[in-house]
PDB file of C-alpha atoms in Angstrom:
ATOM      1  CA  GLY A  66       0.047   0.004  -0.024  1.00 59.00           C
ATOM      2  CA  ALA A  67       0.911   3.605  -0.199  1.00 65.00           C
ATOM      3  CA  VAL A  68       3.371   4.944   2.263  1.00 86.00           C
ATOM      4  CA  VAL A  69       3.278   8.463   3.586  1.00 91.00           C
ATOM      5  CA  SER A  70       5.963   9.758   5.895  1.00 93.00           C
ATOM      6  CA  GLN A  71       5.238  12.845   8.024  1.00 95.00           C
ATOM      7  CA  HIS A  72       7.741  14.398  10.349  1.00 96.00           C
ATOM      8  CA  PRO A  73       8.035  15.341  13.075  1.00 96.00           C
ATOM      9  CA  SER A  74       5.415  13.332  14.835  1.00 94.00           C
ATOM     10  CA  TRP A  75       5.264  15.840  17.658  1.00 95.00           C
ATOM     11  CA  VAL A  76       6.858  19.173  18.337  1.00 97.00           C
ATOM     12  CA  ILE A  77       6.690  21.590  21.224  1.00 97.00           C
ATOM     13  CA  CYS A  78       7.742  25.169  20.462  1.00 95.00           C
ATOM     14  CA  LYS A  79       7.629  28.578  22.174  1.00 96.00           C
ATOM     15  CA  SER A  80       5.278  31.236  21.034  1.00 97.00           C
ATOM     16  CA  GLY A  81       6.540  33.350  18.258  1.00 96.00           C
ATOM     17  CA  THR A  82       8.837  30.675  16.716  1.00 97.00           C
ATOM     18  CA  SER A  83       8.258  28.881  13.421  1.00 97.00           C
ATOM     19  CA  VAL A  84       7.783  25.158  12.831  1.00 97.00           C
ATOM     20  CA  LYS A  85       8.164  23.184   9.660  1.00 97.00           C
ATOM     21  CA  ILE A  86       6.276  20.019   9.011  1.00 97.00           C
ATOM     22  CA  GLU A  87       7.391  17.654   6.207  1.00 97.00           C
ATOM     23  CA  CYS A  88       5.260  15.216   4.326  1.00 95.00           C
ATOM     24  CA  ARG A  89       6.812  12.742   1.857  1.00 94.00           C
ATOM     25  CA  SER A  90       5.040  10.176  -0.324  1.00 90.00           C
ATOM     26  CA  LEU A  91       7.480   7.271  -0.418  1.00 89.00           C
ATOM     27  CA  ASP A  92       6.177   4.986  -3.134  1.00 85.00           C
ATOM     28  CA  PHE A  93       4.066   7.189  -5.379  1.00 84.00           C
ATOM     29  CA  GLN A  94       3.998  10.658  -6.862  1.00 87.00           C
ATOM     30  CA  ALA A  95       1.594  13.102  -5.194  1.00 86.00           C
ATOM     31  CA  THR A  96       0.295  15.481  -7.715  1.00 85.00           C
ATOM     32  CA  THR A  97      -1.886  17.043  -5.046  1.00 87.00           C
ATOM     33  CA  MET A  98      -1.312  17.490  -1.344  1.00 90.00           C
ATOM     34  CA  PHE A  99      -3.926  18.289   1.237  1.00 91.00           C
ATOM     35  CA  TRP A 100      -3.117  19.689   4.637  1.00 95.00           C
ATOM     36  CA  TYR A 101      -5.673  19.140   7.407  1.00 94.00           C
ATOM     37  CA  ARG A 102      -5.909  20.372  10.982  1.00 95.00           C
ATOM     38  CA  GLN A 103      -7.696  18.518  13.766  1.00 91.00           C
ATOM     39  CA  PHE A 104      -8.426  20.130  17.081  1.00 90.00           C
ATOM     40  CA  PRO A 105      -9.233  18.033  20.077  1.00 84.00           C
ATOM     41  CA  LYS A 106     -12.497  16.162  19.800  1.00 80.00           C
ATOM     42  CA  GLN A 107     -13.198  17.611  16.367  1.00 84.00           C
ATOM     43  CA  SER A 108     -13.024  16.288  12.922  1.00 85.00           C
ATOM     44  CA  LEU A 109     -10.407  16.948  10.245  1.00 89.00           C
ATOM     45  CA  MET A 110     -10.707  20.332   8.680  1.00 91.00           C
ATOM     46  CA  LEU A 111      -9.042  21.114   5.423  1.00 91.00           C
ATOM     47  CA  MET A 112      -6.552  23.930   5.559  1.00 94.00           C
ATOM     48  CA  ALA A 113      -5.194  24.058   2.035  1.00 93.00           C
ATOM     49  CA  THR A 114      -4.637  22.279  -1.182  1.00 90.00           C
ATOM     50  CA  SER A 115      -1.423  22.413  -3.205  1.00 89.00           C
ATOM     51  CA  ASN A 116      -0.468  21.000  -6.564  1.00 85.00           C
ATOM     52  CA  GLU A 117       3.103  20.388  -7.413  1.00 81.00           C
ATOM     53  CA  GLY A 118       4.863  23.477  -8.680  1.00 79.00           C
ATOM     54  CA  SER A 119       1.899  25.859  -7.990  1.00 81.00           C
ATOM     55  CA  LYS A 120       0.793  28.143  -5.183  1.00 86.00           C
ATOM     56  CA  ALA A 121      -1.472  26.542  -2.562  1.00 91.00           C
ATOM     57  CA  THR A 122      -5.206  27.302  -2.344  1.00 91.00           C
ATOM     58  CA  TYR A 123      -6.260  28.106   1.170  1.00 94.00           C
ATOM     59  CA  GLU A 124      -9.644  27.397   2.753  1.00 92.00           C
ATOM     60  CA  GLN A 125     -11.668  30.303   4.161  1.00 91.00           C
ATOM     61  CA  GLY A 126     -10.314  31.416   7.523  1.00 92.00           C
ATOM     62  CA  VAL A 127      -6.830  29.956   6.981  1.00 94.00           C
ATOM     63  CA  GLU A 128      -4.121  32.676   6.848  1.00 93.00           C
ATOM     64  CA  LYS A 129      -1.900  31.962   3.906  1.00 92.00           C
ATOM     65  CA  ASP A 130       0.938  34.098   5.345  1.00 94.00           C
ATOM     66  CA  LYS A 131       0.844  32.183   8.593  1.00 95.00           C
ATOM     67  CA  PHE A 132       0.710  28.733   7.174  1.00 96.00           C
ATOM     68  CA  LEU A 133       3.279  28.522   4.404  1.00 95.00           C
ATOM     69  CA  ILE A 134       2.947  25.570   2.033  1.00 94.00           C
ATOM     70  CA  ASN A 135       5.626  24.410  -0.278  1.00 90.00           C
ATOM     71  CA  HIS A 136       5.050  21.664  -2.784  1.00 87.00           C
ATOM     72  CA  ALA A 137       8.307  21.757  -4.725  1.00 81.00           C
ATOM     73  CA  SER A 138       8.325  18.124  -5.879  1.00 88.00           C
ATOM     74  CA  LEU A 139       5.933  15.217  -6.496  1.00 89.00           C
ATOM     75  CA  THR A 140       7.116  13.396  -3.331  1.00 91.00           C
ATOM     76  CA  LEU A 141       7.612  16.265  -0.823  1.00 92.00           C
ATOM     77  CA  SER A 142       5.514  18.980   0.652  1.00 93.00           C
ATOM     78  CA  THR A 143       6.163  21.114   3.698  1.00 95.00           C
ATOM     79  CA  LEU A 144       3.904  23.184   5.950  1.00 97.00           C
ATOM     80  CA  THR A 145       5.547  25.911   7.986  1.00 97.00           C
ATOM     81  CA  VAL A 146       3.587  27.420  10.795  1.00 97.00           C
ATOM     82  CA  THR A 147       5.078  30.880  11.235  1.00 96.00           C
ATOM     83  CA  SER A 148       5.084  32.886  14.408  1.00 96.00           C
ATOM     84  CA  ALA A 149       3.236  30.118  16.143  1.00 96.00           C
ATOM     85  CA  HIS A 150       0.777  31.038  18.957  1.00 96.00           C
ATOM     86  CA  PRO A 151      -0.874  28.703  21.485  1.00 96.00           C
ATOM     87  CA  GLU A 152      -4.092  28.734  19.439  1.00 95.00           C
ATOM     88  CA  ASP A 153      -2.128  27.043  16.679  1.00 96.00           C
ATOM     89  CA  SER A 154      -1.623  23.994  18.889  1.00 96.00           C
ATOM     90  CA  SER A 155      -3.339  21.222  16.962  1.00 95.00           C
ATOM     91  CA  PHE A 156      -2.870  17.958  15.074  1.00 95.00           C
ATOM     92  CA  TYR A 157      -1.660  18.606  11.537  1.00 96.00           C
ATOM     93  CA  ILE A 158      -2.162  15.871   8.946  1.00 95.00           C
ATOM     94  CA  CYS A 159      -1.014  15.744   5.333  1.00 94.00           C
ATOM     95  CA  SER A 160      -2.811  13.742   2.649  1.00 91.00           C
ATOM     96  CA  PRO A 161      -1.020  13.279  -0.613  1.00 89.00           C
ATOM     97  CA  GLN A 162      -3.074  12.244  -3.599  1.00 85.00           C
ATOM     98  CA  GLU A 163      -1.692  10.132  -6.458  1.00 80.00           C
ATOM     99  CA  GLY A 164      -4.436  10.600  -8.905  1.00 71.00           C
ATOM    100  CA  SER A 165      -8.164  11.077  -9.286  1.00 63.00           C
ATOM    101  CA  ASN A 166     -10.427   8.596  -7.781  1.00 57.00           C
ATOM    102  CA  SER A 167      -7.800   7.144  -5.565  1.00 63.00           C
ATOM    103  CA  PRO A 168      -8.470   6.716  -1.841  1.00 65.00           C
ATOM    104  CA  LEU A 169      -6.686   9.454  -0.119  1.00 72.00           C
ATOM    105  CA  HIS A 170      -3.976   8.404   2.201  1.00 83.00           C
ATOM    106  CA  PHE A 171      -2.673  10.280   5.267  1.00 90.00           C
ATOM    107  CA  GLY A 172       0.453  10.917   7.068  1.00 92.00           C
ATOM    108  CA  ASN A 173       0.717   9.955  10.716  1.00 90.00           C
ATOM    109  CA  GLY A 174       0.203  13.481  11.741  1.00 93.00           C
ATOM    110  CA  THR A 175       2.128  16.030  13.663  1.00 96.00           C
ATOM    111  CA  ARG A 176       0.961  17.135  17.136  1.00 95.00           C
ATOM    112  CA  LEU A 177       2.049  20.678  17.604  1.00 97.00           C
ATOM    113  CA  THR A 178       2.033  22.262  21.029  1.00 96.00           C
ATOM    114  CA  VAL A 179       2.915  25.930  21.319  1.00 96.00           C
ATOM    115  CA  THR A 180       3.696  27.189  24.801  1.00 96.00           C
TER     116      THR A 180
ATOM    117  CA  GLU B 184     -22.045  24.685   2.043  1.00 80.00           C
ATOM    118  CA  ASP B 185     -21.313  20.953   1.958  1.00 85.00           C
ATOM    119  CA  LYS B 186     -22.288  19.077   5.073  1.00 91.00           C
ATOM    120  CA  VAL B 187     -21.540  15.616   6.375  1.00 95.00           C
ATOM    121  CA  VAL B 188     -23.214  14.482   9.601  1.00 96.00           C
ATOM    122  CA  GLN B 189     -22.463  11.352  11.544  1.00 97.00           C
ATOM    123  CA  SER B 190     -24.425   9.607  14.281  1.00 97.00           C
ATOM    124  CA  PRO B 191     -24.205   8.742  16.947  1.00 97.00           C
ATOM    125  CA  LEU B 192     -21.395  11.067  18.182  1.00 94.00           C
ATOM    126  CA  SER B 193     -20.245   8.301  20.548  1.00 96.00           C
ATOM    127  CA  LEU B 194     -21.155   4.740  21.234  1.00 97.00           C
ATOM    128  CA  VAL B 195     -20.131   2.356  23.956  1.00 98.00           C
ATOM    129  CA  VAL B 196     -20.814  -1.361  23.565  1.00 98.00           C
ATOM    130  CA  HIS B 197     -19.706  -4.700  24.870  1.00 97.00           C
ATOM    131  CA  GLU B 198     -17.213  -6.889  23.022  1.00 98.00           C
ATOM    132  CA  GLY B 199     -19.126  -9.226  20.706  1.00 97.00           C
ATOM    133  CA  ASP B 200     -21.900  -6.723  20.062  1.00 98.00           C
ATOM    134  CA  THR B 201     -22.781  -5.522  16.494  1.00 98.00           C
ATOM    135  CA  VAL B 202     -22.768  -1.816  15.793  1.00 98.00           C
ATOM    136  CA  THR B 203     -24.123   0.339  12.973  1.00 98.00           C
ATOM    137  CA  LEU B 204     -22.623   3.768  12.389  1.00 98.00           C
ATOM    138  CA  ASN B 205     -24.453   6.312  10.286  1.00 98.00           C
ATOM    139  CA  CYS B 206     -23.349   9.035   7.939  1.00 98.00           C
ATOM    140  CA  SER B 207     -25.533  11.421   6.040  1.00 97.00           C
ATOM    141  CA  TYR B 208     -24.475  14.068   3.553  1.00 96.00           C
ATOM    142  CA  GLU B 209     -25.590  17.184   1.700  1.00 94.00           C
ATOM    143  CA  VAL B 210     -22.952  17.954  -0.851  1.00 89.00           C
ATOM    144  CA  THR B 211     -22.798  19.289  -4.400  1.00 84.00           C
ATOM    145  CA  ASN B 212     -21.145  17.245  -7.055  1.00 85.00           C
ATOM    146  CA  PHE B 213     -21.109  14.072  -4.978  1.00 90.00           C
ATOM    147  CA  ARG B 214     -18.916  11.298  -6.336  1.00 89.00           C
ATOM    148  CA  SER B 215     -17.973   8.942  -3.455  1.00 91.00           C
ATOM    149  CA  LEU B 216     -18.205   8.412   0.231  1.00 95.00           C
ATOM    150  CA  LEU B 217     -15.281   7.161   2.243  1.00 94.00           C
ATOM    151  CA  TRP B 218     -14.977   5.555   5.614  1.00 96.00           C
ATOM    152  CA  TYR B 219     -11.900   5.874   7.781  1.00 94.00           C
ATOM    153  CA  LYS B 220     -10.840   4.545  11.150  1.00 95.00           C
ATOM    154  CA  GLN B 221      -8.818   6.913  13.367  1.00 92.00           C
ATOM    155  CA  GLU B 222      -7.033   5.638  16.407  1.00 89.00           C
ATOM    156  CA  LYS B 223      -4.280   7.669  17.947  1.00 77.00           C
ATOM    157  CA  LYS B 224      -2.798   8.956  14.703  1.00 79.00           C
ATOM    158  CA  ALA B 225      -3.923   9.629  11.270  1.00 82.00           C
ATOM    159  CA  PRO B 226      -7.042   8.011   9.633  1.00 89.00           C
ATOM    160  CA  THR B 227      -6.673   4.697   7.939  1.00 89.00           C
ATOM    161  CA  PHE B 228      -8.695   4.046   4.859  1.00 89.00           C
ATOM    162  CA  LEU B 229     -11.608   1.463   5.218  1.00 94.00           C
ATOM    163  CA  PHE B 230     -13.971   1.803   2.331  1.00 94.00           C
ATOM    164  CA  MET B 231     -14.741   3.896  -0.738  1.00 92.00           C
ATOM    165  CA  LEU B 232     -18.404   3.698  -1.886  1.00 95.00           C
ATOM    166  CA  THR B 233     -19.487   5.131  -5.269  1.00 92.00           C
ATOM    167  CA  SER B 234     -22.426   3.085  -6.338  1.00 92.00           C
ATOM    168  CA  SER B 235     -25.622   2.865  -4.366  1.00 94.00           C
ATOM    169  CA  GLY B 236     -26.839  -0.472  -2.946  1.00 94.00           C
ATOM    170  CA  ILE B 237     -23.552  -2.379  -3.316  1.00 93.00           C
ATOM    171  CA  GLU B 238     -22.170  -3.622  -0.015  1.00 95.00           C
ATOM    172  CA  LYS B 239     -18.456  -3.584   0.477  1.00 96.00           C
ATOM    173  CA  LYS B 240     -17.002  -5.996   3.043  1.00 97.00           C
ATOM    174  CA  SER B 241     -13.719  -6.429   4.774  1.00 96.00           C
ATOM    175  CA  GLY B 242     -13.719  -9.007   7.511  1.00 97.00           C
ATOM    176  CA  ARG B 243     -16.212  -7.960  10.130  1.00 98.00           C
ATOM    177  CA  LEU B 244     -16.733  -4.683   8.635  1.00 98.00           C
ATOM    178  CA  SER B 245     -19.182  -3.855   5.920  1.00 98.00           C
ATOM    179  CA  SER B 246     -20.609  -0.687   4.373  1.00 98.00           C
ATOM    180  CA  ILE B 247     -23.227   0.371   1.879  1.00 98.00           C
ATOM    181  CA  LEU B 248     -24.279   3.664   0.173  1.00 97.00           C
ATOM    182  CA  ASP B 249     -27.800   4.799  -0.312  1.00 97.00           C
ATOM    183  CA  LYS B 250     -27.798   7.616  -2.796  1.00 94.00           C
ATOM    184  CA  LYS B 251     -31.528   8.103  -2.599  1.00 95.00           C
ATOM    185  CA  GLU B 252     -31.318   8.776   1.185  1.00 96.00           C
ATOM    186  CA  LEU B 253     -27.969  10.539   0.894  1.00 96.00           C
ATOM    187  CA  SER B 254     -26.512   8.246   3.559  1.00 97.00           C
ATOM    188  CA  SER B 255     -24.270   5.427   4.281  1.00 98.00           C
ATOM    189  CA  ILE B 256     -23.871   2.972   7.152  1.00 98.00           C
ATOM    190  CA  LEU B 257     -20.897   1.149   8.507  1.00 98.00           C
ATOM    191  CA  ASN B 258     -21.495  -2.155  10.234  1.00 98.00           C
ATOM    192  CA  ILE B 259     -19.092  -3.927  12.565  1.00 98.00           C
ATOM    193  CA  THR B 260     -20.071  -7.413  13.660  1.00 98.00           C
ATOM    194  CA  ALA B 261     -18.589  -9.313  16.705  1.00 98.00           C
ATOM    195  CA  THR B 262     -16.831  -6.251  17.867  1.00 98.00           C
ATOM    196  CA  GLN B 263     -13.462  -6.431  19.564  1.00 97.00           C
ATOM    197  CA  THR B 264     -11.576  -3.988  21.791  1.00 97.00           C
ATOM    198  CA  GLY B 265      -9.255  -3.272  18.906  1.00 96.00           C
ATOM    199  CA  ASP B 266     -12.289  -1.748  17.073  1.00 97.00           C
ATOM    200  CA  SER B 267     -12.290   1.143  19.538  1.00 97.00           C
ATOM    201  CA  ALA B 268     -11.633   4.199  17.556  1.00 96.00           C
ATOM    202  CA  ILE B 269     -13.141   7.227  15.920  1.00 94.00           C
ATOM    203  CA  TYR B 270     -14.791   6.359  12.644  1.00 96.00           C
ATOM    204  CA  LEU B 271     -14.908   9.154  10.094  1.00 95.00           C
ATOM    205  CA  CYS B 272     -16.853   9.335   6.955  1.00 96.00           C
ATOM    206  CA  ALA B 273     -16.028  11.815   4.203  1.00 94.00           C
ATOM    207  CA  THR B 274     -17.416  12.774   0.878  1.00 93.00           C
ATOM    208  CA  LEU B 275     -15.427  13.224  -2.308  1.00 88.00           C
ATOM    209  CA  PRO B 276     -16.575  15.679  -5.045  1.00 83.00           C
ATOM    210  CA  TYR B 277     -16.856  14.814  -8.709  1.00 77.00           C
ATOM    211  CA  PHE B 278     -15.084  17.714 -10.199  1.00 64.00           C
ATOM    212  CA  GLY B 279     -11.902  19.665  -9.475  1.00 61.00           C
ATOM    213  CA  ASN B 280      -9.557  18.934  -6.633  1.00 60.00           C
ATOM    214  CA  GLU B 281     -10.238  15.792  -4.667  1.00 69.00           C
ATOM    215  CA  LYS B 282     -11.197  17.665  -1.546  1.00 78.00           C
ATOM    216  CA  LEU B 283     -12.664  15.562   1.210  1.00 86.00           C
ATOM    217  CA  THR B 284     -15.323  16.871   3.458  1.00 90.00           C
ATOM    218  CA  PHE B 285     -15.262  15.030   6.787  1.00 92.00           C
ATOM    219  CA  GLY B 286     -18.134  14.296   9.131  1.00 94.00           C
ATOM    220  CA  THR B 287     -17.837  14.896  12.850  1.00 88.00           C
ATOM    221  CA  GLY B 288     -16.895  11.339  13.506  1.00 93.00           C
ATOM    222  CA  THR B 289     -18.301   8.596  15.799  1.00 96.00           C
ATOM    223  CA  ARG B 290     -16.267   7.680  18.906  1.00 95.00           C
ATOM    224  CA  LEU B 291     -16.721   3.917  19.286  1.00 97.00           C
ATOM    225  CA  THR B 292     -15.683   2.293  22.654  1.00 97.00           C
ATOM    226  CA  ILE B 293     -15.749  -1.418  23.038  1.00 98.00           C
ATOM    227  CA  ILE B 294     -15.795  -2.704  26.624  1.00 97.00           C
ATOM    228  CA  PRO B 295     -14.219  -6.126  27.194  1.00 94.00           C
TER     229      PRO B 295
END
């Protein structure tokens, strides 16, 4: 089956610092990458969608200058949370898509805690 | 706005029981409905349903889509403690980016 590697699995950082989360598709090429956020006891909410080589499309209410997404290759995408604040503490999950009509796979997620 | 609703929000049953989880949706350009199991980490894929009335099975789990009722059910028979998890359903649109809209999830707890 498809293998998705997401790092780090957890990170604690101080308020005001930036955190980079990496997502790699190890055995397929991800033409599209989805980034989700999940707050405690809530469902997954889509933050942004990126296609390789293009700018990401952000969902309403998600600040593009705060959550920087880079999808430079078909196997790697990064999400950088800039100037993190405690309210950014959440579980961030990437989901690379190989092609249309394929079940979407997920990384193992990154639990971010901002103190 | 697309909406996916799951019920119940939480369910506690004894090992060996059978459970039925519900998912209803109101979405534009519906193509497929997916079920996922989420334990401590990211969701793992269970089923993808595109055609109405065709049951998909995997071991003790089965699922079926009813496009007339805009809903789907996920059945788990002879439940085990390892089935304890959050079960998420999500819809996939027909056009454009393959953007999933997730339901609220059902938290299932199996008591030994």
